[in-house]
Coordinates of C-alpha atoms in Angstrom, one line a residue:
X1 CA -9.2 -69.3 5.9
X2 CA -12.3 -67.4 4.2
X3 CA -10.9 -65.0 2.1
X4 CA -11.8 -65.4 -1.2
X5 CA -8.7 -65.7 -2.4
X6 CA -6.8 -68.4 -4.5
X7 CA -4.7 -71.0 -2.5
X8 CA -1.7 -69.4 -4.5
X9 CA -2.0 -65.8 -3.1
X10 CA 0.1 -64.9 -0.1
X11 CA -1.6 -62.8 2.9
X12 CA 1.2 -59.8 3.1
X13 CA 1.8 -58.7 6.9
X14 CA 0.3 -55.4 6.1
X15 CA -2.7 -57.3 5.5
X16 CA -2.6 -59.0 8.5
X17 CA -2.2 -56.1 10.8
X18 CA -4.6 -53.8 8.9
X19 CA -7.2 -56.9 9.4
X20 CA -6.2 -56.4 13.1
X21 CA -7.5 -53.0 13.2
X22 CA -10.5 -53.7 11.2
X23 CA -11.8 -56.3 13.8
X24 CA -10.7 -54.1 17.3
X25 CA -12.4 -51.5 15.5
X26 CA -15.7 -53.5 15.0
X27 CA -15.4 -55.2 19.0
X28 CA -15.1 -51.6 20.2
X29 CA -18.2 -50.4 18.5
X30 CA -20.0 -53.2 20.1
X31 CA -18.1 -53.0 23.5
X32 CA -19.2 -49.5 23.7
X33 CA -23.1 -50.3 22.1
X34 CA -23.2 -53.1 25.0
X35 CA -22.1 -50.4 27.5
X36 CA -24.0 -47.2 27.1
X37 CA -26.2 -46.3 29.9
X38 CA -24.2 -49.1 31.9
X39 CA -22.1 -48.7 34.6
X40 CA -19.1 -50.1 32.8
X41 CA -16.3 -47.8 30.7
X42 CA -14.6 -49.0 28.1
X43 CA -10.8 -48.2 29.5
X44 CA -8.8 -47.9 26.7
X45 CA -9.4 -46.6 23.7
X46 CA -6.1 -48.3 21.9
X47 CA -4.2 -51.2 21.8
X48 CA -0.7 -51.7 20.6
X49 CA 0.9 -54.4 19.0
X50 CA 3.9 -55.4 17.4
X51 CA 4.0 -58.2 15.1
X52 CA 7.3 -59.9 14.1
X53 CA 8.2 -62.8 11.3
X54 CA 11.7 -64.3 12.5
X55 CA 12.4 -66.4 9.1
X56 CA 15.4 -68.8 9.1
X57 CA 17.6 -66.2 7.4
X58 CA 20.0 -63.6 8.6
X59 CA 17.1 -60.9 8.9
X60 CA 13.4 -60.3 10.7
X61 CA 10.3 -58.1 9.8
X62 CA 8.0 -56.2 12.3
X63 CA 4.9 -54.1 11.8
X64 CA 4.8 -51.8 15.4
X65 CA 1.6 -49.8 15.9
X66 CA 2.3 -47.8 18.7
X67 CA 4.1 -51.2 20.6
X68 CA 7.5 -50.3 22.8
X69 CA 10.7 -50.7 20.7
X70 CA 12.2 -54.2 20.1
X71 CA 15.7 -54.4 21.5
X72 CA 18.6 -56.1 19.3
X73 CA 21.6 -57.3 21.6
X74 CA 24.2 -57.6 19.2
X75 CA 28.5 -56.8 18.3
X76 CA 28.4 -55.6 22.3
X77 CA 25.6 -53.1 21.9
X78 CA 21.9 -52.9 22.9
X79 CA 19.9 -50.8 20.0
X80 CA 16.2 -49.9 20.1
X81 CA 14.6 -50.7 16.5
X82 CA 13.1 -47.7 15.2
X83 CA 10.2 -48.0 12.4
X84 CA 10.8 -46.2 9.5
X85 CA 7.7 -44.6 9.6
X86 CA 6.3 -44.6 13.4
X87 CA 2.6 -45.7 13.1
X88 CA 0.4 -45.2 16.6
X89 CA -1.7 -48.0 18.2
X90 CA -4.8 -49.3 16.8
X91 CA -8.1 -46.8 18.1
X92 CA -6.2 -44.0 17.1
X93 CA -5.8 -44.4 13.6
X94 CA -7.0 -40.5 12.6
X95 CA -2.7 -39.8 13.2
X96 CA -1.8 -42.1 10.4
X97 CA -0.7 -39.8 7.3
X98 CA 1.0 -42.3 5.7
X99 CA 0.3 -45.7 4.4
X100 CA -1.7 -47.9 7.0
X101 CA 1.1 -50.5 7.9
X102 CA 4.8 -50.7 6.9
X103 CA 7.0 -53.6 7.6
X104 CA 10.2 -52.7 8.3
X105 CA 12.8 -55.4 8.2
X106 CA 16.3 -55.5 10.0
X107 CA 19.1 -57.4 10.0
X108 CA 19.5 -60.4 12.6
X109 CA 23.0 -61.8 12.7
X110 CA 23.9 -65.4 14.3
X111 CA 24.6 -64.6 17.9
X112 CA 22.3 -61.7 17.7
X113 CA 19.6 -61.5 20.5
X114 CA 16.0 -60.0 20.3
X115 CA 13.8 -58.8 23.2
X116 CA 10.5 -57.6 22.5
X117 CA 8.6 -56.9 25.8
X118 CA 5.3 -55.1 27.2
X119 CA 5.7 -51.4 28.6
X120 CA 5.1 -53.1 32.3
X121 CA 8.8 -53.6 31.9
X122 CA 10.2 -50.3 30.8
X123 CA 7.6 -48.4 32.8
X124 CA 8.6 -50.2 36.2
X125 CA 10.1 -47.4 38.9
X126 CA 11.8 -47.5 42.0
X127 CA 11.4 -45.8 44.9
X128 CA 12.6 -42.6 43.4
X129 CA 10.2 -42.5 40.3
X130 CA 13.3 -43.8 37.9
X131 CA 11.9 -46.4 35.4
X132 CA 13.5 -49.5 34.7
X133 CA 16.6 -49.3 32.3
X134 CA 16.0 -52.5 30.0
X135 CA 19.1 -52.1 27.8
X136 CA 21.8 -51.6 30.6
X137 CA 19.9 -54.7 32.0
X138 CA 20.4 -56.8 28.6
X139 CA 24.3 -55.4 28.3
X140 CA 24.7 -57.0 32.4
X141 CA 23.4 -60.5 31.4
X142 CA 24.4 -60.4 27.4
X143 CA 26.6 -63.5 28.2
X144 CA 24.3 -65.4 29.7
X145 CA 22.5 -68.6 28.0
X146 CA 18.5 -67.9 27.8
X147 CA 17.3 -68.7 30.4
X148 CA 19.9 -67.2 32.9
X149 CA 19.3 -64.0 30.4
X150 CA 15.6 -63.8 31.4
X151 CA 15.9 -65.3 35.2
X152 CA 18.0 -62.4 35.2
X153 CA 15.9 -60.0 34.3
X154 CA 13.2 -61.0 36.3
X155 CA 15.6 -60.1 39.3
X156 CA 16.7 -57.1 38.5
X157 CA 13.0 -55.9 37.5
X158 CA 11.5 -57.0 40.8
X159 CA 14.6 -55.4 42.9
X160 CA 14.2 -52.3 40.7
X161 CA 10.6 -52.2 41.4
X162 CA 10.9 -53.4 45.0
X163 CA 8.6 -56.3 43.5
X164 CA 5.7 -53.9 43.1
X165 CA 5.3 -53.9 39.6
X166 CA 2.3 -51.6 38.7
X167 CA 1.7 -53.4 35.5
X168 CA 1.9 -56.9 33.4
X169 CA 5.1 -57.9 32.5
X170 CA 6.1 -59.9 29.2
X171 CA 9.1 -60.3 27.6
X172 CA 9.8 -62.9 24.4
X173 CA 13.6 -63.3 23.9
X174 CA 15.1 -64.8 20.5
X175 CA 18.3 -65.7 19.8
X176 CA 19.6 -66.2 16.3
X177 CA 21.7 -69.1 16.7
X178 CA 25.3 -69.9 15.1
X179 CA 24.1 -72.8 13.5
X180 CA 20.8 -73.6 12.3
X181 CA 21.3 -76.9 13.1
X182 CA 22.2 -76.4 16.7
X183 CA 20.0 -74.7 19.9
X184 CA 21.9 -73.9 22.6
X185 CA 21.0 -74.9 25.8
X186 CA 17.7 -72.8 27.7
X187 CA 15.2 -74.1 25.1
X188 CA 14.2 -73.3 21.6
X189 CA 14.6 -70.1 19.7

């Protein structure tokens, strides 16, 4: 990596993120100078993102800009994991009226699940325009291993949606495990 730094000095993930911005900031000033007078748009003016540094240690840190709430299954309860200071997507930095990134760290107990996920997900509706209720679909399948947990999901989004889902879907699940020393069975964390 090119940064001029020593070897010894550690990239923070403020850094990282604000980084992020710096280059989508740069590709959508040449996006846009490749477009004008075209027939192409650029779509979206923003991007979110959310990123997350899951150490081997009863806690986790994120930086959201903008990104749908990580969801910690945990002691019988589903809880959305507010940032302490909400910060909006990258493109629409002229809101920020704070500092430029914050990492907010939270607590991540063995047994504990995490579900981070794309707004295809919450953002899915039925028939009757009612989105997709994420959490009361983690609480149904909190018992199950992994990959039962997400084949679950996937079910219940598509019969939600009547498998017309209107946008991507992603979902990352991680499971802090009893034991470092032991995965339980659906893959690794």
């Amino acid at each position: 990596m090119r940064s001029g730094r020593s070897s010894t000095t550690r990239t923070t993930w403020s850094e990282v993120i604000n980084h992020c911005g710096e280059a989508l900031r740069r590709d959508a000033v040449v996006a846009v100078a490749g477009v004008v007078g075209g027939d192409d748009a650029l779509l979206e003016g923003f991007v979110t993102a959310l990123v997350a540094q899951i150490p081997d240690s009863p806690h986790f840190e994120t930086i959201n800009r903008g990104h749908p709430l990580p969801l910690l299954l945990g002691n019988g309860t589903v809880r959305p994991l507010m940032p302490t200071v909400p910060l909006p997507p990258f493109g629409l930095e002229e809101f920020i009226s704070g500092p430029p990134a914050l990492t907010d760290s939270y607590q991540f107990a063995p047994g504990d699940r995490l579900q981070l996920y794309t707004d295809g997900v919450i953002e899915a509706r039925d028939w009757d325009d009612t989105f997709f209720d994420l959490p009361e679909a983690m609480m149904a399948m909190r018992d199950h291993t992994r990959q039962a947990f997400l084949e679950g999901l996937r079910q219940a989004l598509l019969r939600h949606a009547q498998s017309r889902l209107a946008d991507d879907v992603a979902v990352i699940l991680v499971d802090r495990c009893e034991d470092a020393g032991h995965q339980p069975t659906g893959g690794p964390t």
